[in-house]
Amino acid sequence: MSINTTGLTTAEAEQRAKEGKINTDQKRLTKTNDEIIRSHVFTYFNLINTVLFVLVLITGKPANGLFYMTVLFNTFIGVYQEIKARRVLDRLQLLVQSKLPVLRDGTWDELATDRIVLGDVVRLSSGNQVPADAVILNGYLEVNEAILTGESLSVQKNTGDTILAGTVITSGSAEAEIIHVGKDNYSASIMKDARRYKPSVSVLRQDIQKLLKVISVVIIPVGFILFVSQYRLPDLSWQDAVLKSISAVVGMIPEGLVVLTSVALVSSMIRLAGKHVLVKDMYSIESLARVDMICLDKTGTLTQGKMKVEHVVLFKDADMNRIRQIMGSYVRVFKEGNATDEALADYFEENTGYEASDILPFSSSRKYAAVSFGEEGSFYFGAYEFLFLKENPELKKVIRQYTMQGNRVLILAHSSNPVITGNIPTDLEALCLVILRDVLREKTREIIRYFVRQGITIKVMSGDDPRTVSAIATEAGIPGSDKYTDMSYHRLKDYSTTVMTKNIFGRVLPEQKKAMISALQNQGYTVAMVGDGVNDVQALKEADVSIAMAAGTQAARDSAEIVLLESDFSVMPGILNEGRRVINNISRASSMYLVKTIFSVLLSVYVILTSQDYPFLPVHLTLISAFGVGIPTFLLQMEPSFEHVNRKFLAKAFRDALPTAIVVFFSALLVDSLKLSFTLNQEREMTVLLILTVYAYLFTLYRVYYPPDRFRIFVISGMGLGVLSGIVLLSPVLKTSIYFLDLLIIVPGMLLVPVMIAAISGILDLLTKHYRIWKRKWSRK
């Protein structure tokens, strides 16, 4: 095949870009502004609230439509925060944008993959993800096509072969010409989501969707039945019946919960961005908060990934000068390699002593590389276990001495056969051992101690000798580092027993990492995978949360949901704490929102069955929602809360909301039954009930955000003063003859308030204590 030695000219590339023959990135990380606005504005509950608002206006009492201000505010906040987060993420994405050497005007320049045009010549090497369909002009590649075919084994590609967009280069290097771009790529035609990130599994999202689905089905029939019930009451006009019904429906909708959730998560993404952490999927923050198992690669994660050759151990009659000549030619052949190849190049001076007639690049699945120097025969360099199938006790003993010290040991062997077939020659003879060393990252021991204190189990999966990995893990302080195994002896598909009995795994193949993570998930663990190499890609895709180092391979960065932009492992505790804080605070806030939903349902059922009038108006619930839930939970969402996240989000939120909802429900019943004794007309009755309800909310806030600190006390006290001020200042009759709150503060009726407040405190305390006792018993079952 003729080789394009100059590539396209700049003018040709610009023209093809204008013609649309450009590799537009199909992997959009964020939504556009229009998509964000539509997702927040055109929702089912916004539609319901809009209809209710119009009905309020028809009644001639627009003050009761204040709840719509909450809807508008929530929508605005949601749009503003998500657009702000999008801008931050777009800027960060530029830092990890995939780039490749592209031949233009006869020179090689690094270009972003979305600037590649049809006909460009690109240079690909191990760790790259193929940006577009291409044909190899020269070179040799091994390609993992699992993203398209599901087959985990690498496929060899030579000059003239086609490689497909989205596949991963596991070994070799080559120059290739782009033959398809954008939507014309093969992967785009058969699987539109082939290169997108796997959505994070979110208990939070699933539970909220379940809740909203139930509420959306219930509110319309309940609202209609309630209107009929209220309309039949002789003391209520049709306008009052409409307002009472709207009040019940508005109360059932947790209008701020969805917005608070999205705002809290995108705010968390922005805060993590400030720590140089790119979060691609906001729900991965939740998954990270639930993590109880972390799987780590050794090189580049626990260690700095900067290998160094310590020394060379010669065998028999091997001559160091000849070894230097062989290895110098070897490093010349494999220039663009991994950290090991770089360490070899630093130690052995590159030379032209031998010319390669055939090569077999290193592969993480094969664990060795090979080069043929013609009449000199072929030389194999890699892991002893994969090159020498027949054990040599003496050689194995020497290797063990070095691996137990945390060194990586590779062996150079010779075969007289100059042909490299992909099978191990039977006449392999060991020439020397190359001893390499990597060092721990700074603060690794502190980070491991933190994870251990948090009850998180740590497992290390590496392609190195298990004894080397065990020694490094011991140095890092990982518990159970002495429980290691060599995965080259494990060829089973079921690793469920192995992953539970061992903590350190060496000689792990990429497909084994994936299977082991799946086995841990089947045991009920929420698994995070931290890696940086092409051999980690399958495991990163399989894990509940995938974290990659920016300094790692392009394929690892593209596969991960979270990227550490400075490749700083020490930020991990901060990421975990951020996830726990945001999810725990959302969980707390959710229980506050559900209080209104539960007591509104209970009161609706009660008034329908008893033909009573509904005790609240929409404006009352607006005041309750604002000062009892919306404002305080928004202010308190940043509060420290680093305890373990409860797995059953919705069930816990309902259980926490139930005591307060029951108190509000029975308070309404009690006030209704005592109104004659205390000469409470409708306005006084609603005044007493409103104050009692707000007090129940504030008392619950105090209990939910216990123990109190200055800021919490300030917020809760401020909400109490705010609602009392609202009742006092806004209750007088306006000039338009509209009762703004339909409330009159009259002293005789208020004699009931202190008695009820004391009763509520006692009841809430009692309910909370019994609930906690019941929860402990229930959890044991």
mmCIF file of N, CA, C and O in Angstrom, residues 83 90-91 95 180 211 242 248 255 282 376-377 381 407 422 438 449 463 491 508 541 558 588 627 733:
data_model
loop_
_atom_site.group_PDB
_atom_site.id
_atom_site.type_symbol
_atom_site.label_atom_id
_atom_site.label_comp_id
_atom_site.label_asym_id
_atom_site.label_seq_id
_atom_site.Cartn_x
_atom_site.Cartn_y
_atom_site.Cartn_z
ATOM 1 N N ILE A 83 -26.620 25.271 34.030
ATOM 2 C CA ILE A 83 -25.846 25.980 33.005
ATOM 3 C C ILE A 83 -24.468 26.354 33.548
ATOM 4 O O ILE A 83 -23.452 26.238 32.848
ATOM 5 N N ASP A 90 -17.352 22.018 30.732
ATOM 6 C CA ASP A 90 -16.823 22.192 29.379
ATOM 7 C C ASP A 90 -15.377 22.687 29.410
ATOM 8 O O ASP A 90 -14.542 22.264 28.606
ATOM 9 N N ARG A 91 -15.088 23.598 30.359
ATOM 10 C CA ARG A 91 -13.705 24.092 30.476
ATOM 11 C C ARG A 91 -12.770 22.973 30.928
ATOM 12 O O ARG A 91 -11.653 22.830 30.426
ATOM 13 N N LEU A 95 -9.209 20.073 29.215
ATOM 14 C CA LEU A 95 -7.939 19.642 29.790
ATOM 15 C C LEU A 95 -7.671 18.163 29.533
ATOM 16 O O LEU A 95 -6.520 17.729 29.532
ATOM 17 N N HIS A 180 -13.669 7.166 7.377
ATOM 18 C CA HIS A 180 -15.022 7.607 7.723
ATOM 19 C C HIS A 180 -14.916 8.582 8.887
ATOM 20 O O HIS A 180 -13.985 8.473 9.702
ATOM 21 N N LEU A 211 -41.457 7.724 43.145
ATOM 22 C CA LEU A 211 -42.334 8.580 43.938
ATOM 23 C C LEU A 211 -43.159 9.501 43.042
ATOM 24 O O LEU A 211 -44.379 9.619 43.196
ATOM 25 N N VAL A 242 -62.674 25.175 45.165
ATOM 26 C CA VAL A 242 -61.528 25.096 44.258
ATOM 27 C C VAL A 242 -60.229 25.309 45.024
ATOM 28 O O VAL A 242 -59.255 24.564 44.873
ATOM 29 N N ALA A 248 -54.856 20.905 48.669
ATOM 30 C CA ALA A 248 -54.522 19.501 48.891
ATOM 31 C C ALA A 248 -53.592 18.975 47.811
ATOM 32 O O ALA A 248 -52.595 18.292 48.092
ATOM 33 N N GLU A 255 -42.682 19.712 45.324
ATOM 34 C CA GLU A 255 -42.214 20.497 44.174
ATOM 35 C C GLU A 255 -40.734 20.856 44.226
ATOM 36 O O GLU A 255 -40.093 21.003 43.196
ATOM 37 N N MET A 282 -23.336 13.448 37.021
ATOM 38 C CA MET A 282 -23.538 13.939 38.390
ATOM 39 C C MET A 282 -24.023 12.841 39.326
ATOM 40 O O MET A 282 -23.765 12.889 40.539
ATOM 41 N N GLU A 376 20.439 -13.600 14.578
ATOM 42 C CA GLU A 376 20.694 -13.651 16.028
ATOM 43 C C GLU A 376 19.573 -14.383 16.762
ATOM 44 O O GLU A 376 19.703 -14.676 17.949
ATOM 45 N N GLY A 377 18.491 -14.655 16.049
ATOM 46 C CA GLY A 377 17.351 -15.293 16.682
ATOM 47 C C GLY A 377 16.360 -14.276 17.219
ATOM 48 O O GLY A 377 16.432 -13.083 16.907
ATOM 49 N N PHE A 381 10.834 -10.723 26.094
ATOM 50 C CA PHE A 381 11.046 -9.936 27.313
ATOM 51 C C PHE A 381 9.700 -9.735 28.008
ATOM 52 O O PHE A 381 8.759 -9.189 27.417
ATOM 53 N N ASN A 407 9.942 -5.243 44.267
ATOM 54 C CA ASN A 407 10.478 -4.964 42.932
ATOM 55 C C ASN A 407 9.644 -5.651 41.859
ATOM 56 O O ASN A 407 9.017 -6.698 42.102
ATOM 57 N N GLY A 422 3.780 -16.081 17.854
ATOM 58 C CA GLY A 422 2.757 -15.800 18.860
ATOM 59 C C GLY A 422 2.682 -16.890 19.904
ATOM 60 O O GLY A 422 2.052 -16.729 20.947
ATOM 61 N N ASP A 438 9.227 0.844 41.543
ATOM 62 C CA ASP A 438 8.320 1.990 41.526
ATOM 63 C C ASP A 438 8.101 2.416 42.978
ATOM 64 O O ASP A 438 8.216 1.605 43.892
ATOM 65 N N ARG A 449 -5.375 4.586 55.269
ATOM 66 C CA ARG A 449 -5.879 4.602 56.650
ATOM 67 C C ARG A 449 -7.271 5.225 56.706
ATOM 68 O O ARG A 449 -8.147 4.760 57.457
ATOM 69 N N GLY A 463 -1.181 -6.346 37.006
ATOM 70 C CA GLY A 463 -0.577 -7.293 36.074
ATOM 71 C C GLY A 463 0.786 -7.777 36.538
ATOM 72 O O GLY A 463 1.376 -8.671 35.927
ATOM 73 N N ARG A 491 -8.219 -19.730 35.782
ATOM 74 C CA ARG A 491 -8.847 -19.584 34.470
ATOM 75 C C ARG A 491 -10.347 -19.863 34.539
ATOM 76 O O ARG A 491 -10.995 -20.135 33.544
ATOM 77 N N VAL A 508 -3.004 -10.267 36.679
ATOM 78 C CA VAL A 508 -4.420 -10.206 36.322
ATOM 79 C C VAL A 508 -4.571 -9.759 34.874
ATOM 80 O O VAL A 508 -3.983 -8.750 34.460
ATOM 81 N N LYS A 541 -15.359 0.172 32.970
ATOM 82 C CA LYS A 541 -16.708 0.128 32.412
ATOM 83 C C LYS A 541 -17.652 -0.689 33.291
ATOM 84 O O LYS A 541 -18.844 -0.386 33.383
ATOM 85 N N ASP A 558 -11.362 8.202 28.817
ATOM 86 C CA ASP A 558 -12.636 8.204 28.112
ATOM 87 C C ASP A 558 -13.641 7.251 28.752
ATOM 88 O O ASP A 558 -14.848 7.461 28.645
ATOM 89 N N ARG A 588 -31.837 13.941 54.062
ATOM 90 C CA ARG A 588 -32.485 14.687 55.146
ATOM 91 C C ARG A 588 -33.571 15.606 54.622
ATOM 92 O O ARG A 588 -34.685 15.657 55.147
ATOM 93 N N PHE A 627 -40.716 28.459 54.610
ATOM 94 C CA PHE A 627 -39.977 28.612 55.873
ATOM 95 C C PHE A 627 -39.731 27.293 56.597
ATOM 96 O O PHE A 627 -38.822 27.203 57.421
ATOM 97 N N VAL A 733 -56.497 42.772 56.727
ATOM 98 C CA VAL A 733 -57.268 42.816 55.489
ATOM 99 C C VAL A 733 -56.688 43.887 54.571
ATOM 100 O O VAL A 733 -56.435 45.015 54.982
#
